[in-house]
Amino acid sequence: MQSTRGVLIVLKGKNIIVGICGGIAAYKTPQLVRLLKKEGANVRIALTEGGSRFVSELSLATVSEEAVYRSIFPPTNKEGTDFTHHISLGEWADALVIAPATANTLAKLSAGLCDDMLTACFITLRPGKPILVFPAMDGGMFLSPSVQRNIATLSAGGCQVFNPESGELASGQCGTGRMPEPDTILLRLKEALGRSAPSSPLHELSVVITAGPTREKIDGVRFISNFSSGKMGFAIARAAAKRGARVTLIAGPVNLETPPGVERINVESAMEMYGAAESFFGSCDIFIGAAAVADYRPLSPYEGKIKKNAEELQLTLVKNPDILAAFSLQKSPRQLAIGFALEKEHDLEHARKKLESKALDLIAFNVFDHKTSGFEVDTNILTLIEREGQATELPLLSKDGAAEKLLDAIETVRLKTGIKT
Ligand code: PMT
């Protein structure tokens, strides 16, 4: 019996993709699939064109009890309405095992190419899910600089690449290049899943984050907005996804890449942000308001472009709804409401008042100085204030670093509040 913690139960109910490339060792993969199924795993196969020359699709479909995935583009069904699974398959998986991995596929993976189901799964796997790669090929090929370079790139990217074993090779020679036996691969997978077992209390929780500014239309070409870049909210989304949370990021107009594994909803105005957020009020576990929502909007935006003939222009502004307060005033005790307070002065009292008036569980106070904290810059200085009044002043950190500290504090508040998942 293996001593790895959790080894005996770790595969039950887990979704595993087995990626099979075109090497002679592919003939061993139906046995690997059988072992996985015996352990209670759900197995789906991503077979490359080369792999299909060495092992039959029918054998793999039979042992996995699932259709085998090959091309990103499905054969069109009778109604012509079948669709590609290139994203859903990767998102479904708890781990990806590529065995055998050929020199060709290693090169494609390290370059980020995505031209079949295996390479698509590699790219769409959710962050933090283990990827195990078992290269198997002729020993000379394995040691070639290009293969070694690609392996180094994959390892640096977080993949676990296992050296092939030594022994008799298909070429008739003896040397390094053999794929490990299926039971060894199974064991390596169990170890990897054991290590990646959820360690964060945020794992699988639904976290909704608002980020960036809103734009409030004056007319067809002008708007009222602010300097928020979205960096703070996006950093929180990135950090929460890394902890295994299911993250929805409601983003105002910003120029930032969506962090991996995060679902993004783009909005423009405060009313749109409110509408998008409201649909998660009942279901989310944690709501974090990092957006700089415009407090007011023009009462009646002009349809076209306002002419600039007049010396004065009167705009009537009306108050926007407070999204975070709306959430926290109706939330259940198992939900947490987290806010930000942006102030010009280092005055914690304002932040404390916001915490109370919006009935928040935690507020992150930051000052805007356009140099080190607040709007636009890559760093922030947060003071985290809990409902009981305890304030923790953080040092100057990158926004990613500040996001990690904020999530640590949220985990602690959840624990103190006694919320059970
Ligand atoms: O986006 P960056 O450039 O990275 O800058 C980050 C930030 C400075 C915008 C961020 O760290 C921050 O402080 N966000 C909140 C800014 C703000 O508008 O604070 P506020 O004091 O006006 O609002 C308090 C809280 O209520 C905030 O959580 C806000 O999201 C929320 N709110 C406010 C008004 C409103 N109508 N709806 C809301 O949900």
XYZ file of N, CA and C and ligand atoms in Angstrom, residues 210 212 227-233 270 287 289-295 320-325 338-343 354 358 360 363-364 366 374-377 380 382 399, ligand 1:
168
model
N -16.606 43.305 -8.312
C -16.780 44.412 -9.256
C -15.434 45.127 -9.374
N -12.972 48.280 -11.700
C -12.868 49.343 -12.706
C -13.844 50.476 -12.457
N -10.736 57.640 -12.536
C -9.426 57.139 -12.955
C -9.180 55.652 -12.666
N -10.191 54.941 -12.209
C -9.953 53.522 -11.878
C -9.512 52.746 -13.121
N -8.460 51.952 -12.938
C -7.914 51.154 -14.053
C -8.435 49.726 -14.025
N -9.015 49.324 -12.899
C -9.469 47.929 -12.745
C -8.391 47.009 -12.186
N -7.155 47.528 -12.025
C -6.039 46.644 -11.631
C -6.286 45.952 -10.291
N -6.834 46.692 -9.324
C -7.034 46.098 -7.987
C -8.059 44.967 -8.054
N -9.181 45.231 -8.711
C -10.234 44.203 -8.805
C -9.762 42.990 -9.585
N -23.058 52.408 -14.178
C -23.382 51.895 -12.837
C -24.669 51.072 -12.881
N -19.099 38.690 -1.933
C -19.234 39.782 -2.901
C -18.193 40.850 -2.542
N -16.662 44.504 -3.577
C -16.840 45.718 -4.378
C -15.515 46.466 -4.478
N -14.780 46.205 -5.565
C -13.511 46.928 -5.777
C -13.681 48.007 -6.842
N -14.865 48.079 -7.425
C -15.095 49.057 -8.490
C -15.227 50.461 -7.905
N -14.854 51.428 -8.718
C -15.124 52.825 -8.376
C -16.381 53.204 -9.153
N -17.502 52.933 -8.531
C -18.796 53.157 -9.209
C -19.117 54.654 -9.149
N -19.510 55.219 -10.279
C -19.876 56.645 -10.263
C -21.087 56.827 -9.360
N -21.004 57.802 -8.465
C -22.100 57.990 -7.512
C -23.335 58.598 -8.180
N -26.817 57.175 -8.297
C -26.840 55.775 -8.710
C -27.130 54.890 -7.512
N -27.693 53.704 -7.747
C -27.893 52.792 -6.612
C -26.550 52.321 -6.086
N -26.471 52.077 -4.792
C -25.242 51.551 -4.205
C -25.281 50.020 -4.314
N -24.437 49.476 -5.189
C -24.496 48.049 -5.526
C -24.130 47.196 -4.310
N -23.020 47.568 -3.680
C -22.530 46.787 -2.539
C -23.521 46.823 -1.377
N -24.046 48.024 -1.100
C -25.010 48.153 0.008
C -26.268 47.348 -0.299
N -17.783 42.496 1.124
C -16.476 43.126 1.330
C -16.408 44.386 0.474
N -16.005 45.491 1.081
C -15.951 46.735 0.327
C -14.576 47.368 0.337
N -14.443 48.399 -0.474
C -13.256 49.250 -0.469
C -13.705 50.654 -0.086
N -12.826 51.394 0.513
C -13.101 52.808 0.771
C -11.914 53.592 0.234
N -12.184 54.455 -0.699
C -11.121 55.270 -1.289
C -11.248 56.689 -0.740
N -10.202 57.164 -0.111
C -10.245 58.504 0.492
C -9.014 59.297 0.070
N -18.362 53.848 6.478
C -18.861 53.124 5.290
C -19.125 51.663 5.631
N -22.951 50.447 5.258
C -23.237 49.456 4.207
C -23.322 48.036 4.780
N -21.088 46.011 6.123
C -20.079 45.133 5.509
C -19.411 44.245 6.560
N -13.802 46.019 5.304
C -13.578 47.069 4.303
C -12.081 47.298 4.148
N -11.658 47.486 2.898
C -10.244 47.762 2.620
C -10.122 49.252 2.322
N -8.160 52.516 1.269
C -6.951 52.980 0.560
C -7.044 54.462 0.233
N -4.033 53.473 -4.557
C -5.299 53.939 -5.116
C -5.381 53.702 -6.603
N -5.960 54.688 -7.296
C -6.191 54.590 -8.737
C -4.920 54.331 -9.565
N -5.048 53.567 -10.602
C -4.116 53.439 -11.736
C -2.786 52.759 -11.453
N -2.172 53.056 -10.341
C -0.815 52.546 -10.090
C -0.847 51.032 -9.851
N -0.473 49.226 -3.936
C -1.521 49.775 -3.077
C -1.102 49.660 -1.613
N -3.117 49.135 1.752
C -4.464 48.888 2.291
C -4.444 48.834 3.811
N -0.392 45.238 -6.317
C -1.838 44.973 -6.183
C -2.085 43.468 -6.080
O -8.972 50.196 -10.315
P -7.625 50.657 -9.783
O -7.003 51.719 -10.645
O -6.704 49.504 -9.500
O -7.915 51.366 -8.375
C -8.401 50.624 -7.313
C -9.468 51.403 -6.535
C -8.829 52.614 -5.920
C -10.609 51.821 -7.448
C -10.008 50.404 -5.424
O -8.927 50.019 -4.609
C -11.061 51.080 -4.570
O -10.796 51.728 -3.587
N -12.358 50.910 -4.993
C -13.521 51.562 -4.364
C -13.533 52.997 -4.778
C -14.763 53.701 -4.310
O -15.508 54.107 -5.144
O -14.961 53.748 -3.046
P -16.288 54.411 -2.388
O -15.787 54.881 -1.101
O -16.952 55.408 -3.266
O -17.278 53.184 -2.279
C -17.290 52.292 -1.172
C -17.642 50.902 -1.612
O -18.969 50.847 -2.141
C -16.748 50.338 -2.664
O -16.549 48.976 -2.373
C -17.558 50.503 -3.959
O -17.237 49.485 -4.931
C -18.983 50.345 -3.458
N -19.964 51.119 -4.218
C -19.928 52.489 -4.202
C -20.898 53.197 -4.883
C -21.902 52.498 -5.580
N -22.836 53.146 -6.249
N -21.904 51.164 -5.584
C -20.953 50.460 -4.915
O -20.971 49.221 -4.944
